[in-house]
Amino acid sequence: MAAQIIDGKALSLIIQAELALDASAMLKETGTKPGLAAVLVGDNPASQVYVRNKQKACEKAGFESWLYKLDAKSTQEDLLNLISKLNHDPKVHGILVQLPLPKHLNTDLILDAVTALKDVDGFGPENLGLLTSGRPRLLPCTPHGVLVMLQRYNIPVAGKHVVVLGRSTIVGKPMGLILLQNGIDATVTICHSKTANLKEITRQADILVAAIGRACFVTADMVKPGAVVIDVGINRKDDGKLVGDVDYEQVLPLCGAITPVPGGVGPMTITMLLHNTLLAARLQSKAL
Ligand code: NDP
């Protein structure tokens, strides 16, 4: 049987339309529009595209969105002052600091400065701590997007062996923690660059999530026939083409389902950012 293509772009449009309805209901009931402030430091072209796409999605869903562009030479103090101002602005429900930041800035310190209820990226210690302790609140957008894709495509996760390639704080590690939550109930293995016998492990996966940032790293011999393959990677090849961490053409004929790149996990990340902004607006109205 041909593999199922998990279409993140189409699914995102459906979920964003649902979020737009929720936002409009919130506006009617409370007079509040969910609002996202994006902070962009410097002129990294990829970051500019990501931020623009996030803003467009916000506007389409009827959210407020603001862009704060800072010069590449901005100091730590400039950034901390801006975050403090946004933390105290009641119209701003979510604060997004686009990464990577210029090297002279301390990324951890800056992300930690975002107040926890506005941490819509879910990278801050409070939200990650809550996830770790089994009380998830604002989840990191990319791994949350992967979970929602699996759920909306009715792909069973409970009791399945999920192998996650990559242990970063923004994708691999929270992916594992999300899948381990009670009620989701996957059996999780997380691999990284020092993992021995990687191929033996990946071949045991019912669901394989690749998030390592290496073009076409996952080849056919690493995948169990019929497995579900989720490709988080975004890599630009020399000819400008975007590819994932999975060798799509090789893996497609043997897997059970697969996400394409582009059009897979990427759009879901933006959608979960909107989800978090709406959730953050609700949480803040309750906290008043
Ligand atoms: P990081 O560079 O922070 O982490 C990469 C991880 O992969 C590390 O844990 C590293 O191991 C591991 N790794 C690297 N090489 C190997 C290898 N040969 N074998 C096994 N593990 C390896 O990347 P991110 O997590 O930030 O991003 C991963 C990919 O996902 C990138 O392509 C990125 O562009 C993409 N991405 C896509 C998003 C989307 O919306 N679709 C959002 C965020 C990221 P170690 O820890 O040992 O170094």
Coordinates of C-alpha atoms and ligand atoms in Angstrom, one line a residue:
M1 CA 0.0 0.0 0.0
A2 CA 1.3 3.5 -0.8
A3 CA 2.5 5.6 2.1
Q4 CA 0.1 8.2 3.5
I5 CA 1.4 11.7 3.1
I6 CA 0.9 13.7 6.2
D7 CA 0.0 17.1 4.8
G8 CA 1.0 19.7 7.5
K9 CA 0.1 22.6 5.2
A10 CA -3.5 21.5 4.7
L11 CA -3.9 20.5 8.4
S12 CA -2.5 23.9 9.4
L13 CA -5.2 25.7 7.4
I14 CA -7.9 23.7 9.1
I15 CA -6.5 24.4 12.6
Q16 CA -5.8 28.1 11.9
A17 CA -9.5 28.5 10.8
E18 CA -10.6 26.9 14.1
L19 CA -8.3 29.3 16.0
A20 CA -9.7 32.2 14.1
L21 CA -13.2 31.2 15.2
D22 CA -12.0 30.9 18.8
A23 CA -10.3 34.3 18.7
S24 CA -13.4 35.9 17.3
A25 CA -15.5 34.3 20.1
M26 CA -13.0 35.7 22.6
L27 CA -13.3 39.2 21.2
K28 CA -17.1 39.1 21.4
E29 CA -17.1 37.7 24.9
T30 CA -14.3 39.7 26.5
G31 CA -13.3 42.5 24.1
T32 CA -9.8 41.0 24.0
K33 CA -7.9 40.1 20.8
P34 CA -5.0 37.6 21.3
G35 CA -1.8 39.5 20.6
L36 CA 1.7 38.3 19.7
A37 CA 4.8 40.5 19.8
A38 CA 7.7 39.3 17.7
V39 CA 11.3 40.5 18.5
L40 CA 13.8 40.2 15.7
V41 CA 17.4 41.2 16.3
G42 CA 19.7 41.8 13.2
D43 CA 19.0 41.0 9.6
N44 CA 19.3 37.2 9.2
P45 CA 17.2 36.6 6.0
A46 CA 15.8 33.2 7.2
S47 CA 14.7 34.7 10.5
Q48 CA 13.0 37.6 8.6
V49 CA 11.0 35.1 6.5
Y50 CA 10.0 33.1 9.6
V51 CA 8.8 36.2 11.5
R52 CA 6.9 37.5 8.5
N53 CA 5.1 34.1 8.1
K54 CA 4.2 34.1 11.8
Q55 CA 2.9 37.6 11.5
K56 CA 0.8 36.9 8.4
A57 CA -0.7 33.8 10.1
C58 CA -1.6 36.0 13.2
E59 CA -3.3 38.6 11.1
K60 CA -5.2 36.1 9.0
A61 CA -6.6 34.5 12.2
G62 CA -7.7 37.9 13.6
F63 CA -4.9 38.2 16.2
E64 CA -3.0 41.4 17.0
S65 CA 0.7 41.2 15.9
W66 CA 3.6 43.6 16.5
L67 CA 7.1 43.4 15.2
Y68 CA 10.0 44.9 17.2
K69 CA 13.1 45.1 14.9
L70 CA 16.4 45.7 16.7
D71 CA 19.7 46.4 15.2
A72 CA 22.3 43.6 15.2
K73 CA 24.5 45.6 17.5
S74 CA 21.8 46.0 20.2
T75 CA 23.0 45.3 23.7
Q76 CA 21.7 42.8 26.1
E77 CA 20.3 45.7 28.1
D78 CA 18.4 47.0 25.1
L79 CA 16.8 43.6 24.6
L80 CA 16.0 43.1 28.3
N81 CA 14.4 46.5 28.5
L82 CA 12.2 45.7 25.5
I83 CA 11.2 42.4 27.0
S84 CA 10.4 44.0 30.3
K85 CA 8.1 46.5 28.5
L86 CA 6.3 43.7 26.7
N87 CA 6.0 41.7 29.9
H88 CA 4.0 44.6 31.4
D89 CA 1.9 45.4 28.3
P90 CA -1.6 43.9 28.9
K91 CA -2.3 43.9 25.1
V92 CA 0.6 41.6 24.5
H93 CA -0.2 38.0 25.4
G94 CA 2.7 36.2 23.7
I95 CA 6.3 37.2 23.2
L96 CA 8.4 35.6 20.6
V97 CA 12.1 36.2 20.5
Q98 CA 13.3 34.9 17.1
L99 CA 16.4 32.7 17.3
P100 CA 19.2 32.6 16.6
L101 CA 20.3 35.8 18.3
P102 CA 23.6 37.5 17.5
K103 CA 26.5 35.8 19.2
H104 CA 27.2 38.6 21.7
L105 CA 23.8 38.2 23.3
N106 CA 23.1 35.5 26.0
T107 CA 20.2 33.6 24.6
D108 CA 19.3 31.7 27.8
L109 CA 19.3 35.0 29.8
I110 CA 17.0 36.7 27.3
L111 CA 14.6 33.8 26.9
D112 CA 14.4 33.5 30.7
A113 CA 13.4 37.2 30.9
V114 CA 10.1 36.5 29.1
T115 CA 7.4 36.2 31.7
A116 CA 6.2 32.5 31.9
L117 CA 2.6 33.2 30.9
K118 CA 3.7 35.0 27.8
D119 CA 6.4 32.4 26.9
V120 CA 4.5 31.2 23.8
D121 CA 7.6 29.4 22.4
G122 CA 7.4 27.2 25.6
F123 CA 11.2 27.3 25.9
G124 CA 11.4 28.9 29.3
P125 CA 12.3 27.0 32.5
E126 CA 8.8 27.3 34.0
N127 CA 6.9 25.9 31.0
L128 CA 9.6 23.2 30.4
G129 CA 9.5 22.3 34.1
L130 CA 5.7 22.0 34.1
L131 CA 6.0 19.7 31.1
T132 CA 8.6 17.6 32.9
S133 CA 6.5 17.3 36.0
G134 CA 3.4 16.1 34.0
R135 CA 1.5 19.4 34.1
P136 CA 1.9 20.7 30.6
R137 CA 0.9 24.3 30.0
L138 CA 2.5 26.2 27.1
L139 CA 4.2 23.5 25.0
P140 CA 7.1 24.1 22.6
C141 CA 5.5 24.7 19.2
T142 CA 7.4 22.2 17.0
P143 CA 7.0 19.0 19.0
H144 CA 3.5 20.0 19.9
G145 CA 2.8 20.4 16.2
V146 CA 4.2 16.9 15.6
L147 CA 1.8 15.4 18.3
V148 CA -1.2 17.2 16.8
M149 CA -0.4 15.9 13.4
L150 CA -0.3 12.3 14.7
Q151 CA -3.5 12.9 16.5
R152 CA -5.4 14.5 13.7
Y153 CA -4.3 11.8 11.3
N154 CA -5.5 9.2 13.8
I155 CA -2.1 7.6 14.0
P156 CA -2.0 5.5 17.3
V157 CA 0.8 6.6 19.6
A158 CA 0.0 4.9 22.9
G159 CA 2.2 1.9 23.5
K160 CA 4.2 2.6 20.3
H161 CA 7.9 2.8 20.2
V162 CA 8.9 6.3 19.1
V163 CA 12.5 7.0 18.3
V164 CA 13.4 10.7 18.3
L165 CA 16.7 11.7 16.6
G166 CA 18.0 14.9 18.3
R167 CA 18.0 16.1 21.9
S168 CA 17.8 19.9 21.5
T169 CA 15.8 21.9 24.0
I170 CA 13.5 23.2 21.3
V171 CA 12.6 20.0 19.5
G172 CA 14.1 16.6 20.5
K173 CA 13.9 16.7 24.3
P174 CA 10.4 18.2 24.6
M175 CA 9.3 15.9 21.9
G176 CA 10.2 13.0 24.1
L177 CA 8.6 14.5 27.2
I178 CA 5.3 15.3 25.3
L179 CA 5.1 11.7 24.1
L180 CA 5.7 10.3 27.6
Q181 CA 2.8 12.2 29.1
N182 CA 0.1 10.2 30.8
G183 CA -2.7 9.7 28.2
I184 CA -0.2 9.9 25.3
D185 CA 1.7 6.9 26.5
A186 CA 4.4 6.3 23.9
T187 CA 7.6 4.4 24.7
V188 CA 10.3 6.8 23.8
T189 CA 14.0 6.5 22.9
I190 CA 15.9 9.7 22.3
C191 CA 19.1 9.5 20.2
H192 CA 21.9 12.1 19.6
S193 CA 25.3 12.4 18.0
K194 CA 27.0 10.0 20.5
T195 CA 24.3 7.3 20.3
A196 CA 25.9 3.9 19.4
N197 CA 24.3 1.6 16.8
L198 CA 21.9 4.3 15.7
K199 CA 20.6 2.3 12.7
E200 CA 19.7 -0.7 15.0
I201 CA 17.6 1.7 17.2
T202 CA 15.9 3.6 14.4
R203 CA 14.9 0.3 12.8
Q204 CA 12.9 -0.6 15.9
A205 CA 10.8 2.6 15.7
D206 CA 7.1 2.4 15.0
I207 CA 7.3 6.2 14.7
L208 CA 10.6 7.9 13.8
V209 CA 11.0 11.6 14.4
A210 CA 14.1 13.1 12.8
A211 CA 15.3 16.5 14.2
I212 CA 19.0 16.7 13.7
G213 CA 19.6 19.3 10.9
R214 CA 21.4 17.0 8.4
A215 CA 20.1 16.8 4.9
C216 CA 18.7 13.4 3.9
F217 CA 20.4 11.7 6.9
V218 CA 17.7 9.1 7.4
T219 CA 18.0 6.5 4.6
A220 CA 15.8 3.5 3.7
D221 CA 18.0 1.0 5.7
M222 CA 17.3 3.0 8.9
V223 CA 13.5 2.6 8.7
K224 CA 11.3 -0.3 9.6
P225 CA 8.9 -1.1 6.8
G226 CA 5.5 0.4 7.6
A227 CA 6.9 2.9 10.1
V228 CA 5.5 6.5 10.4
V229 CA 8.3 9.0 9.6
I230 CA 8.1 12.6 10.8
D231 CA 10.7 14.9 9.4
V232 CA 11.3 18.0 11.4
G233 CA 14.6 19.0 9.6
I234 CA 14.9 22.0 7.4
N235 CA 18.1 22.1 5.4
R236 CA 18.9 24.2 2.4
K237 CA 21.0 22.5 -0.2
D238 CA 23.7 24.2 -2.4
D239 CA 21.1 24.6 -5.2
G240 CA 18.8 26.4 -2.8
K241 CA 16.3 23.5 -2.5
L242 CA 14.8 22.8 0.9
V243 CA 15.1 19.3 2.2
G244 CA 14.4 17.5 5.4
D245 CA 16.6 15.2 7.6
V246 CA 15.0 12.2 5.8
D247 CA 15.8 11.0 2.3
Y248 CA 12.2 11.3 1.2
E249 CA 12.4 9.6 -2.2
Q250 CA 14.2 6.5 -0.6
V251 CA 12.0 6.2 2.4
L252 CA 8.6 7.0 0.9
P253 CA 8.1 3.5 -0.8
L254 CA 8.7 1.5 2.4
C255 CA 7.2 3.6 5.2
G256 CA 3.5 3.7 6.3
A257 CA 3.2 7.5 6.5
I258 CA 5.6 10.4 6.1
T259 CA 5.7 14.2 6.4
P260 CA 7.1 16.1 3.4
V261 CA 9.6 19.0 3.6
P262 CA 8.4 21.7 2.9
G263 CA 4.7 21.4 3.8
G264 CA 5.0 19.1 6.8
V265 CA 6.1 20.0 10.3
G266 CA 7.0 23.7 9.4
P267 CA 3.5 25.0 9.0
M268 CA 2.4 23.2 12.1
T269 CA 5.0 25.0 14.2
I270 CA 3.4 28.4 13.2
T271 CA -0.1 27.0 13.9
M272 CA 0.9 25.9 17.4
L273 CA 2.4 29.4 18.0
L274 CA -1.1 30.8 17.4
H275 CA -2.6 28.1 19.6
N276 CA -0.2 29.1 22.4
T277 CA -0.9 32.8 21.9
L278 CA -4.7 32.2 22.3
L279 CA -4.0 29.9 25.3
A280 CA -1.7 32.6 26.8
A281 CA -4.5 35.2 26.4
R282 CA -6.9 32.9 28.2
L283 CA -4.4 32.1 31.0
Q284 CA -3.7 35.8 31.5
S285 CA -7.4 36.8 31.7
K286 CA -7.8 34.1 34.4
A287 CA -4.7 35.3 36.3
L288 CA -6.2 38.9 36.6
Ligands
NDP1 P1 20.2 21.3 17.1 O1 21.4 21.6 16.2 O2 20.0 22.2 18.3 O3 20.2 19.8 17.6 C1 20.5 18.8 16.7 C2 20.4 17.5 17.4 O4 20.7 16.4 16.5 C3 21.5 17.4 18.6 O5 20.9 16.8 19.7 C4 22.6 16.5 18.0 O6 23.2 15.7 18.9 C5 21.7 15.6 17.0 N1 22.6 15.1 16.0 C6 23.4 15.8 15.1 N2 24.0 14.9 14.3 C7 23.6 13.7 14.6 C8 23.9 12.4 14.1 N3 24.7 12.2 13.1 N4 23.3 11.3 14.6 C9 22.4 11.5 15.7 N5 22.1 12.7 16.2 C10 22.7 13.8 15.7 O7 18.9 21.4 16.1 P2 17.4 21.7 16.4 O8 16.8 20.7 17.3 O9 17.2 23.1 16.7 O10 16.8 21.5 14.9 C11 16.9 20.3 14.2 C12 16.4 20.4 12.8 O11 15.0 20.8 12.9 C13 17.1 21.5 12.0 O12 17.1 21.1 10.7 C14 16.2 22.7 12.2 O13 16.2 23.6 11.1 C15 14.8 22.0 12.2 N6 13.8 22.7 12.8 C16 12.6 22.8 12.2 C17 11.5 23.4 12.7 C18 10.2 23.4 12.0 O14 9.4 24.2 12.3 N7 10.0 22.4 11.1 C19 11.6 24.1 14.0 C20 12.9 23.9 14.7 C21 13.9 23.3 14.1 P3 24.1 16.3 20.1 O15 23.2 16.8 21.1 O16 24.9 15.1 20.6 O17 25.0 17.3 19.4

